[in-house]
């Protein structure tokens, strides 16, 4: 019997001969010549550890299964799990073990394997097959009540219920009962909201193998470096939903490979980067990112989407840059991240880029001279304030006052605005010298018009809703200027008229486009498939479509994709416009928008200041 990697070193080398032998064995397997397949695999096992060793071990198990040698097939799959702990075929191997137990009439053991696939991270196609098998065993009465209880405990009652609803529809379809299958699938859709099988249910058809991985498939692999467990799980899963949607729309050109950067401590009172009595060491999270990135590279991905936070992105960027593999960072706005390597790309705009455009417009176009800045106490806020100040002062502007607040926590801005008013009062000209007695207006009642603009930098629209009303409350007659986080047209539409007047006239920079056709189409499709509104998925969707576009244009290796990504100009995506370049690999596509009553619109020539008539 072939024995792959026994006693060999744990590092593998590429072998063209091994590739050819594996290809011959796979072809024989597809044609049903299983004894011939075993002969080819015997030759492959004689090679040192190579790029086809783990695939060969899995194909060995599949071949033995097809020959009816179920005990040997189980052993081959267990060897794969033991000797190749990072193999992409591990979920397939567990499914093979379950199928072998089932055909040996060991139903309890089979159900245990299928249940573990549903309870852990596994490709959706594998989980769909496990659900189908479990449903068949349930409805055929092949599982005793105590075995069903163990399954509910292992999988979770909610997920097991979903799997049985979905699996029954798959099972009926496999039996050729199309009407019953359609009814069962409708029952699943009506009974389960936002389930794990929703992407398949949304495109339900007659092709049962559409989501089944194939042995030896040559599709390029796209790595997802995202938190799929722990407190950031929902954000990570939504980004992954966006990636999956884009990949599926294009005919699934990429095989998606997950690397979970999250951790679930269960009921233990351990916080991960959040407040708590006991906190996880920041190094632990960064180590998971580093290991995850390296694991994806070891599996031969051509690009990586992720991770989530700026600190994690710094770690992933160093790993990806060293390998020359493109890393598309979806959400992080850390300035300078793209400088870590030529293969690192940020799809969000960074604070310095936003501040530069806003500073140029405020001083050179609007002609604002005396300005105040209110920024969050964060790296983003500090970078924004520094860059805006640099641009404004270079163009002849003056920062009359600059202040800080704690994002999502500070609610009382009285001190901040009192100091801005004081700076404005100091800029007012002295009263006219006259002998007449003039009653002086109390300072607190004066409207301040000497502060030409107040730059309000926020990290969430919630902070904008807190700060904007206080500008007017403190009697500042000024132009409010903002950053990209002011974009929230839906929230502005839903405001009461009295609340909305505090936002009327605000000018801010953004990569978003009002009435974007790409965004409307994406939101509509996402809602239909996942039955919820997207918050972050659009960026994962755009990252994947960019890579697919490059791949389909012939840029079919990491280095070629890197070069192609630097040529992307004004790509109109679901998350906004994206522009990259060899020198600036963070998104530089920004425009100026204005809030006008209940809408957000692009600035036009009518928004330019009036020019004085010539003398």
XYZ file of C-alpha atoms in Angstrom:
615
model
C 0.000 0.000 0.000
C 1.406 3.472 -0.857
C 2.856 5.243 2.175
C 3.194 9.004 1.650
C 5.713 11.110 3.620
C 6.618 8.346 6.064
C 9.897 9.307 7.713
C 10.424 12.252 5.349
C 11.276 15.859 6.151
C 8.323 18.207 6.705
C 9.289 20.649 3.939
C 8.267 19.836 0.395
C 9.803 20.594 -2.972
C 8.171 20.929 -6.357
C 8.540 17.911 -8.663
C 7.403 17.913 -12.295
C 7.619 14.099 -12.413
C 5.407 13.815 -9.345
C 2.902 16.181 -10.989
C 2.740 13.969 -14.094
C 2.360 10.745 -12.112
C -0.403 12.233 -9.977
C -2.161 13.504 -13.110
C -2.054 10.026 -14.649
C -3.430 8.501 -11.455
C -6.220 11.078 -11.279
C -7.171 10.437 -14.907
C -7.322 6.692 -14.256
C -9.524 7.349 -11.207
C -11.948 9.476 -13.236
C -12.257 6.663 -15.798
C -12.910 4.044 -13.114
C -9.586 2.217 -13.497
C -8.977 2.035 -9.756
C -6.298 -0.665 -9.718
C -4.292 1.418 -12.194
C -4.783 4.432 -9.919
C -3.243 2.489 -7.029
C -0.218 1.659 -9.195
C 0.363 5.334 -10.010
C -0.035 6.304 -6.358
C 2.528 3.661 -5.412
C 5.032 5.375 -7.707
C 4.105 8.803 -6.308
C 4.725 7.617 -2.739
C 8.358 6.852 -3.609
C 9.090 10.540 -4.246
C 10.285 12.875 -1.487
C 7.568 15.065 0.005
C 6.203 17.246 -2.821
C 3.276 19.406 -3.919
C 1.124 16.316 -4.632
C 1.842 14.226 -1.539
C -1.254 15.212 0.453
C -3.484 15.069 -2.651
C -2.065 11.617 -3.385
C -2.875 10.440 0.140
C -6.454 11.660 -0.218
C -6.828 10.113 -3.676
C -5.628 6.842 -2.159
C -8.487 6.947 0.336
C -11.018 7.790 -2.385
C -9.774 4.941 -4.559
C -9.986 2.397 -1.739
C -13.496 3.636 -0.984
C -14.557 3.112 -4.607
C -13.112 -0.406 -4.437
C -15.287 -1.132 -1.399
C -12.286 -1.428 0.925
C -13.851 0.818 3.551
C -11.597 0.006 6.517
C -8.513 0.762 4.411
C -10.126 3.967 3.146
C -10.680 5.103 6.746
C -7.059 4.324 7.568
C -5.816 6.297 4.536
C -7.893 9.319 5.596
C -6.593 9.089 9.174
C -3.026 9.019 7.835
C -3.786 12.213 5.893
C -5.031 13.905 9.073
C -1.963 12.817 11.022
C 0.829 13.451 8.516
C -0.589 16.487 6.691
C -2.221 18.615 9.424
C -2.475 21.718 7.181
C -3.731 19.941 4.044
C -6.626 21.497 2.150
C -8.158 18.004 1.942
C -8.752 17.553 5.694
C -12.516 18.321 5.495
C -12.811 15.993 2.481
C -10.982 13.310 4.449
C -13.457 13.601 7.336
C -16.351 13.278 4.884
C -14.660 10.199 3.404
C -14.342 8.650 6.875
C -18.031 9.297 7.507
C -19.046 7.770 4.165
C -16.864 4.724 4.803
C -18.431 4.185 8.237
C -21.897 4.612 6.714
C -21.266 1.988 4.033
C -19.919 -0.318 6.733
C -23.257 0.225 8.562
C -21.545 1.928 11.517
C -24.154 4.684 11.567
C -23.249 6.206 14.914
C -19.606 6.692 13.870
C -20.695 8.102 10.501
C -23.047 10.602 12.154
C -20.240 11.705 14.473
C -18.002 12.563 11.497
C -20.768 14.443 9.661
C -21.639 16.310 12.847
C -18.052 17.440 13.354
C -18.016 18.863 9.823
C -21.100 20.918 10.665
C -19.736 22.052 14.024
C -16.332 23.240 12.777
C -14.934 25.387 9.969
C -15.236 23.525 6.656
C -15.955 24.484 3.028
C -19.645 25.100 2.445
C -19.861 22.358 -0.184
C -18.498 19.776 2.255
C -20.932 20.899 4.954
C -23.807 20.640 2.457
C -22.881 17.025 1.709
C -22.626 16.251 5.428
C -26.078 17.773 5.980
C -27.528 15.636 3.184
C -26.112 12.429 4.647
C -27.294 13.271 8.166
C -30.802 14.088 6.949
C -31.029 10.757 5.128
C -29.945 8.902 8.277
C -32.452 10.852 10.396
C -35.472 10.300 8.192
C -34.569 6.647 7.513
C -34.492 5.944 11.248
C -30.834 4.890 11.261
C -29.972 6.956 14.354
C -31.182 6.121 17.835
C -32.450 8.811 20.177
C -29.264 8.839 22.267
C -27.212 9.355 19.083
C -29.487 12.236 18.095
C -28.990 13.773 21.536
C -25.210 13.557 21.171
C -25.457 15.249 17.777
C -27.533 18.117 19.185
C -24.943 18.617 21.904
C -22.007 18.497 19.475
C -23.464 20.560 16.630
C -25.908 22.775 18.503
C -29.672 22.473 18.253
C -30.103 25.487 15.950
C -27.427 24.500 13.445
C -28.516 20.847 13.451
C -32.109 21.895 12.751
C -30.938 23.990 9.807
C -28.761 21.167 8.479
C -31.660 18.704 8.601
C -34.020 21.085 6.775
C -31.440 21.805 4.094
C -30.146 18.231 3.892
C -33.617 16.827 3.311
C -34.019 19.007 0.217
C -30.641 17.831 -1.120
C -31.520 14.220 -0.347
C -34.877 14.423 -2.147
C -33.203 15.959 -5.162
C -30.610 13.201 -5.292
C -33.457 10.681 -5.290
C -34.981 12.498 -8.272
C -38.013 13.737 -6.337
C -37.941 17.240 -7.786
C -41.305 18.436 -6.466
C -40.581 17.220 -2.934
C -37.083 18.732 -3.144
C -38.487 22.129 -4.139
C -41.016 22.026 -1.282
C -38.323 21.038 1.217
C -36.048 23.835 0.034
C -38.869 26.352 0.401
C -39.428 25.060 3.934
C -35.747 25.681 4.614
C -35.952 29.247 3.270
C -39.084 29.974 5.321
C -37.741 28.435 8.526
C -34.121 29.595 8.591
C -32.934 33.206 8.435
C -29.324 33.964 7.478
C -28.310 30.309 7.703
C -24.943 28.902 6.688
C -26.519 27.277 3.614
C -28.264 30.473 2.451
C -25.782 31.035 -0.446
C -26.638 27.611 -1.908
C -30.349 27.965 -1.236
C -30.343 31.303 -3.078
C -29.111 29.685 -6.316
C -30.838 26.327 -5.836
C -30.888 24.321 -9.050
C -30.431 20.850 -10.383
C -26.645 20.595 -10.184
C -25.835 18.710 -6.997
C -22.096 18.858 -7.590
C -21.883 22.630 -8.017
C -20.492 23.078 -4.530
C -18.520 19.840 -4.239
C -14.704 20.169 -4.303
C -12.991 17.891 -6.810
C -9.828 15.941 -6.145
C -6.860 17.551 -7.846
C -8.762 20.641 -8.970
C -6.390 23.190 -10.486
C -8.366 26.334 -9.624
C -6.227 29.143 -8.217
C -6.633 29.624 -4.488
C -7.679 32.884 -2.866
C -6.868 33.154 0.838
C -9.208 34.785 3.365
C -7.387 35.997 6.484
C -10.365 36.935 8.653
C -11.765 36.405 12.174
C -14.407 33.683 11.871
C -14.671 33.045 15.611
C -14.610 35.355 18.608
C -15.955 38.904 19.058
C -15.146 40.049 15.494
C -16.756 36.988 13.934
C -19.742 38.803 12.404
C -17.563 41.333 10.597
C -15.251 38.594 9.336
C -18.139 36.433 8.174
C -19.768 39.338 6.346
C -16.556 40.153 4.501
C -16.332 36.475 3.566
C -19.950 36.583 2.335
C -18.959 39.444 0.022
C -15.992 37.465 -1.292
C -18.128 34.368 -1.862
C -20.815 36.348 -3.659
C -18.322 37.907 -6.087
C -16.610 34.577 -6.707
C -19.905 32.798 -7.329
C -21.152 35.501 -9.726
C -18.008 35.007 -11.826
C -18.434 31.235 -12.014
C -16.197 30.417 -9.003
C -12.798 30.910 -10.677
C -11.093 30.847 -7.254
C -10.985 28.144 -4.651
C -11.475 29.996 -1.369
C -9.232 29.034 1.549
C -9.996 30.319 5.061
C -7.501 31.141 7.803
C -9.350 32.061 10.995
C -7.594 34.823 12.958
C -10.183 34.848 15.743
C -10.433 32.894 18.964
C -13.405 31.885 21.081
C -12.695 31.611 24.805
C -16.211 30.374 25.483
C -17.465 31.403 28.913
C -14.043 32.425 30.191
C -13.928 36.153 31.146
C -11.130 36.965 28.730
C -11.354 40.040 26.515
C -9.601 40.240 23.160
C -8.500 43.821 22.740
C -11.489 45.115 24.666
C -12.150 46.238 28.200
C -12.306 43.488 30.769
C -10.781 42.282 33.993
C -8.655 39.741 32.142
C -7.420 40.504 28.641
C -5.752 38.425 25.995
C -2.198 39.491 25.268
C -2.146 41.592 22.063
C 0.709 39.389 20.891
C -1.592 36.349 20.846
C -3.874 37.894 18.247
C -0.949 39.059 16.127
C 0.576 35.580 16.257
C -2.670 34.099 14.934
C -2.515 36.542 12.036
C 1.124 35.695 11.281
C 0.507 31.947 11.452
C -2.669 32.273 9.386
C -0.935 34.277 6.660
C 1.923 31.795 6.493
C -0.517 28.875 6.395
C -2.285 30.436 3.404
C 1.037 30.923 1.627
C 1.944 27.297 2.329
C -1.291 26.292 0.587
C -0.294 28.175 -2.544
C -2.770 31.060 -2.577
C -2.296 33.617 -5.361
C -3.662 36.478 -3.228
C -4.999 37.189 0.263
C -7.998 39.288 1.348
C -7.745 40.546 4.949
C -7.152 40.947 7.772
C -9.523 43.170 9.727
C -7.686 45.660 11.946
C -4.719 47.933 11.293
C -2.402 46.184 13.776
C -3.209 42.793 12.255
C -2.688 44.215 8.779
C 0.833 45.345 9.657
C 1.751 41.757 10.570
C 0.054 40.246 7.514
C 1.649 42.842 5.233
C 5.167 41.878 6.286
C 4.437 38.184 5.629
C 2.727 38.773 2.267
C 5.301 41.317 1.072
C 8.150 38.911 1.774
C 6.442 36.302 -0.421
C 5.403 38.811 -3.113
C 1.746 37.759 -2.829
C -0.870 40.537 -3.163
C -2.578 41.398 0.123
C -5.832 43.338 -0.291
C -6.639 44.945 3.054
C -10.390 45.683 3.112
C -11.017 47.968 6.104
C -7.786 49.119 7.798
C -6.973 52.826 7.423
C -3.471 52.830 8.917
C -1.346 55.383 7.070
C 1.899 53.955 5.717
C 0.680 50.360 5.612
C 1.237 50.154 1.857
C 4.866 51.213 2.372
C 5.631 47.831 3.973
C 5.820 46.153 0.579
C 4.961 46.537 -3.085
C 2.304 43.794 -2.862
C 0.221 45.470 -0.111
C -2.959 47.312 -1.193
C -5.469 49.202 0.966
C -8.996 49.485 -0.421
C -10.060 52.105 2.127
C -8.697 55.615 1.895
C -6.243 56.615 4.613
C -6.496 59.695 6.793
C -3.635 61.601 5.154
C -5.164 61.268 1.681
C -8.538 62.512 2.928
C -6.961 65.384 4.891
C -4.866 66.464 1.913
C -7.850 66.843 -0.431
C -10.030 68.503 2.199
C -7.247 70.938 3.131
C -6.625 71.920 -0.495
C -10.323 72.494 -1.126
C -10.919 74.447 2.091
C -8.046 76.874 1.553
C -7.569 77.144 -2.213
C -11.165 76.782 -3.433
C -13.365 77.995 -0.591
C -10.742 80.483 0.569
C -11.219 79.651 4.254
C -8.506 81.271 6.362
C -9.186 80.663 10.051
C -9.977 77.037 10.825
C -10.627 74.805 13.830
C -10.123 71.037 14.008
C -11.927 68.500 16.218
C -10.377 65.017 15.900
C -10.695 61.625 17.606
C -7.933 60.655 20.010
C -6.531 57.910 17.762
C -3.825 57.304 15.181
C -6.355 58.089 12.464
C -7.355 61.379 14.079
C -3.772 62.445 14.787
C -2.640 61.728 11.217
C -5.651 63.578 9.791
C -5.143 66.664 11.980
C -1.422 66.861 11.238
C -1.838 66.524 7.477
C -4.747 68.975 7.288
C -2.750 71.499 9.341
C 0.283 71.079 7.074
C -1.737 71.652 3.905
C -3.768 74.539 5.312
C -0.741 76.420 6.637
C 1.194 75.835 3.426
C -1.673 77.499 1.549
C -1.864 80.490 3.888
C -4.513 79.214 6.282
C -4.334 79.358 10.063
C -5.456 76.755 12.595
C -7.091 78.884 15.269
C -7.790 75.916 17.552
C -7.311 72.125 17.518
C -8.888 69.731 20.013
C -9.535 66.035 20.682
C -12.248 63.693 21.912
C -12.598 59.977 22.684
C -14.563 58.314 19.843
C -17.890 56.700 20.802
C -17.435 57.866 24.415
C -17.265 61.672 24.555
C -20.753 63.195 24.504
C -20.209 66.568 26.192
C -18.266 68.877 23.862
C -18.972 72.071 25.804
C -15.327 72.667 26.745
C -14.180 72.070 23.154
C -16.644 74.575 21.706
C -16.064 77.144 24.431
C -12.391 77.164 23.466
C -13.269 77.435 19.769
C -15.540 80.388 20.612
C -12.705 81.977 22.608
C -10.388 81.609 19.610
C -13.065 83.177 17.411
C -13.623 86.076 19.799
C -9.881 86.778 19.804
C -10.025 87.140 16.018
C -12.821 89.704 16.113
C -11.801 93.305 15.410
C -11.916 95.688 18.382
C -15.042 97.824 18.720
C -15.116 101.131 16.871
C -13.678 103.982 18.995
C -16.600 106.312 19.705
C -17.729 108.690 22.426
C -21.222 107.259 22.281
C -22.275 104.851 24.991
C -22.868 101.487 23.331
C -24.260 98.592 25.292
C -21.841 95.670 24.909
C -23.449 92.358 23.920
C -22.510 89.548 26.366
C -19.809 87.347 24.883
C -21.841 84.165 25.347
C -24.642 85.635 23.192
C -22.439 86.646 20.290
C -22.529 84.704 17.029
C -18.964 83.854 16.039
C -18.282 84.275 12.327
C -14.493 84.629 12.451
C -13.889 80.854 12.414
C -14.334 80.218 8.701
C -14.472 76.441 8.945
C -14.628 73.687 11.562
C -13.157 70.342 10.514
C -15.010 67.576 12.369
C -13.162 64.268 11.978
C -15.156 61.203 13.061
C -14.614 57.456 13.032
C -18.336 56.673 12.973
C -21.469 58.514 11.905
C -22.719 58.254 15.495
C -20.062 60.763 16.551
C -21.066 63.061 13.683
C -24.653 62.992 15.002
C -23.340 63.999 18.435
C -21.048 66.826 17.315
C -22.920 68.525 14.441
C -25.804 69.934 16.560
C -23.319 71.436 19.029
C -21.715 73.578 16.318
C -24.992 75.449 15.944
C -25.854 75.355 19.642
C -22.634 77.203 20.436
C -23.480 79.926 17.886
C -20.744 79.296 15.369
C -21.562 80.666 11.921
C -19.120 78.501 10.034
C -18.647 75.875 7.340
C -18.537 72.310 8.700
C -16.024 70.078 6.896
C -15.782 66.314 7.370
C -14.045 63.074 6.442
C -15.258 59.871 4.758
C -17.059 58.574 7.875
C -19.725 61.269 7.375
C -21.105 59.121 4.551
C -24.456 57.689 5.674
C -27.227 58.778 3.266
C -29.772 56.400 4.791
C -29.326 57.824 8.286
C -29.615 61.373 6.918
C -32.851 60.508 5.073
C -34.373 59.078 8.248
C -33.618 62.139 10.405
C -36.380 64.441 11.581
C -36.310 67.838 9.807
C -35.213 69.624 12.985
C -32.288 67.245 13.408
C -31.368 67.291 9.726
C -30.890 71.074 9.623
C -27.720 70.617 11.706
C -26.217 68.674 8.797
C -27.401 70.876 5.962
C -24.433 72.282 4.039
C -21.760 69.977 5.485
C -18.984 69.296 2.929
C -16.934 66.125 3.281
C -14.523 63.924 1.341
C -15.474 60.373 0.407
C -14.677 57.545 -1.974
C -18.420 56.877 -2.286
C -20.583 58.086 -5.149
C -24.185 59.239 -4.671
C -26.673 57.074 -6.570
C -23.991 54.527 -7.495
C -25.389 51.861 -9.836
C -22.737 49.372 -8.699
C -23.676 49.867 -5.051
C -27.418 49.593 -5.717
C -26.969 46.367 -7.668
C -24.758 44.835 -4.982
C -27.079 45.770 -2.114
C -30.076 44.322 -3.969
C -28.291 41.036 -4.690
C -26.881 40.761 -1.170
C -30.292 41.335 0.411
C -31.871 38.624 -1.748
C -29.219 36.061 -0.929
C -28.548 36.797 2.742
C -31.795 38.521 3.828
C -30.012 41.364 5.578
C -28.381 44.679 4.745
C -24.623 44.632 4.116
C -22.340 46.693 6.341
C -18.849 45.543 5.352
C -19.400 42.922 2.648
C -19.042 45.363 -0.258
C -15.297 45.767 0.324
C -14.717 42.000 0.270
C -16.870 41.852 -2.858
C -14.800 44.543 -4.592
C -11.478 42.980 -3.579
C -12.520 39.682 -5.141
C -13.844 41.255 -8.338
C -10.581 43.170 -8.782
C -8.603 39.932 -8.516
C -10.991 38.120 -10.853
C -10.691 40.918 -13.424
C -6.906 40.724 -13.287
C -6.902 36.938 -13.504
C -9.265 36.870 -16.484
C -7.075 39.419 -18.285
C -4.183 36.970 -18.164
C -2.340 38.083 -15.000
C -2.184 34.559 -13.617
C 0.430 34.549 -10.904
C 1.015 36.661 -7.776
C 3.676 38.888 -9.351
C 1.515 39.608 -12.395
C -1.492 40.378 -10.194
C 0.591 42.820 -8.146
C 1.655 44.691 -11.271
C -1.889 44.721 -12.617
C -3.372 46.055 -9.368
C -1.073 49.085 -9.537
C -2.793 50.053 -12.813
C -6.324 50.148 -11.357
C -7.795 53.613 -11.904
C -11.259 54.788 -10.849
C -12.750 51.313 -10.552
C -16.433 51.813 -9.699
C -17.089 49.183 -7.074
C -19.880 48.389 -4.653
C -17.927 50.024 -1.803
C -17.032 53.131 -3.808
C -14.403 54.165 -6.331
C -10.948 52.571 -6.087
C -7.707 53.947 -7.537
C -4.276 52.435 -6.918
C -0.807 53.144 -8.298
C 2.789 51.890 -8.004
C 3.632 54.802 -5.687
C 0.426 54.989 -3.632
C -1.118 51.579 -3.028
C -3.779 52.879 -0.664
C -6.989 53.981 -2.328
C -6.640 57.552 -3.570
C -10.020 57.918 -5.321
C -11.793 60.674 -3.419
C -14.479 63.174 -4.263
C -16.162 66.050 -2.432
C -19.774 65.660 -1.361
C -22.327 67.964 0.212
C -25.301 67.252 2.452
C -28.324 69.154 1.154
C -31.607 68.680 2.990
C -32.227 64.896 2.969
C -29.686 63.975 0.277
C -25.959 63.661 -0.287
C -24.791 65.006 -3.644
C -21.553 65.707 -5.487
C -20.227 69.251 -5.438
C -20.759 71.225 -8.612
C -19.735 74.570 -10.045
C -22.686 76.158 -8.254
C -20.989 75.388 -4.941
C -17.944 77.504 -5.765
C -17.699 80.865 -3.950
C -18.856 83.941 -5.829
C -16.022 85.946 -7.401
C -16.094 89.693 -6.766
C -16.758 91.961 -9.725
C -13.730 93.640 -11.312
C -13.163 97.268 -10.286
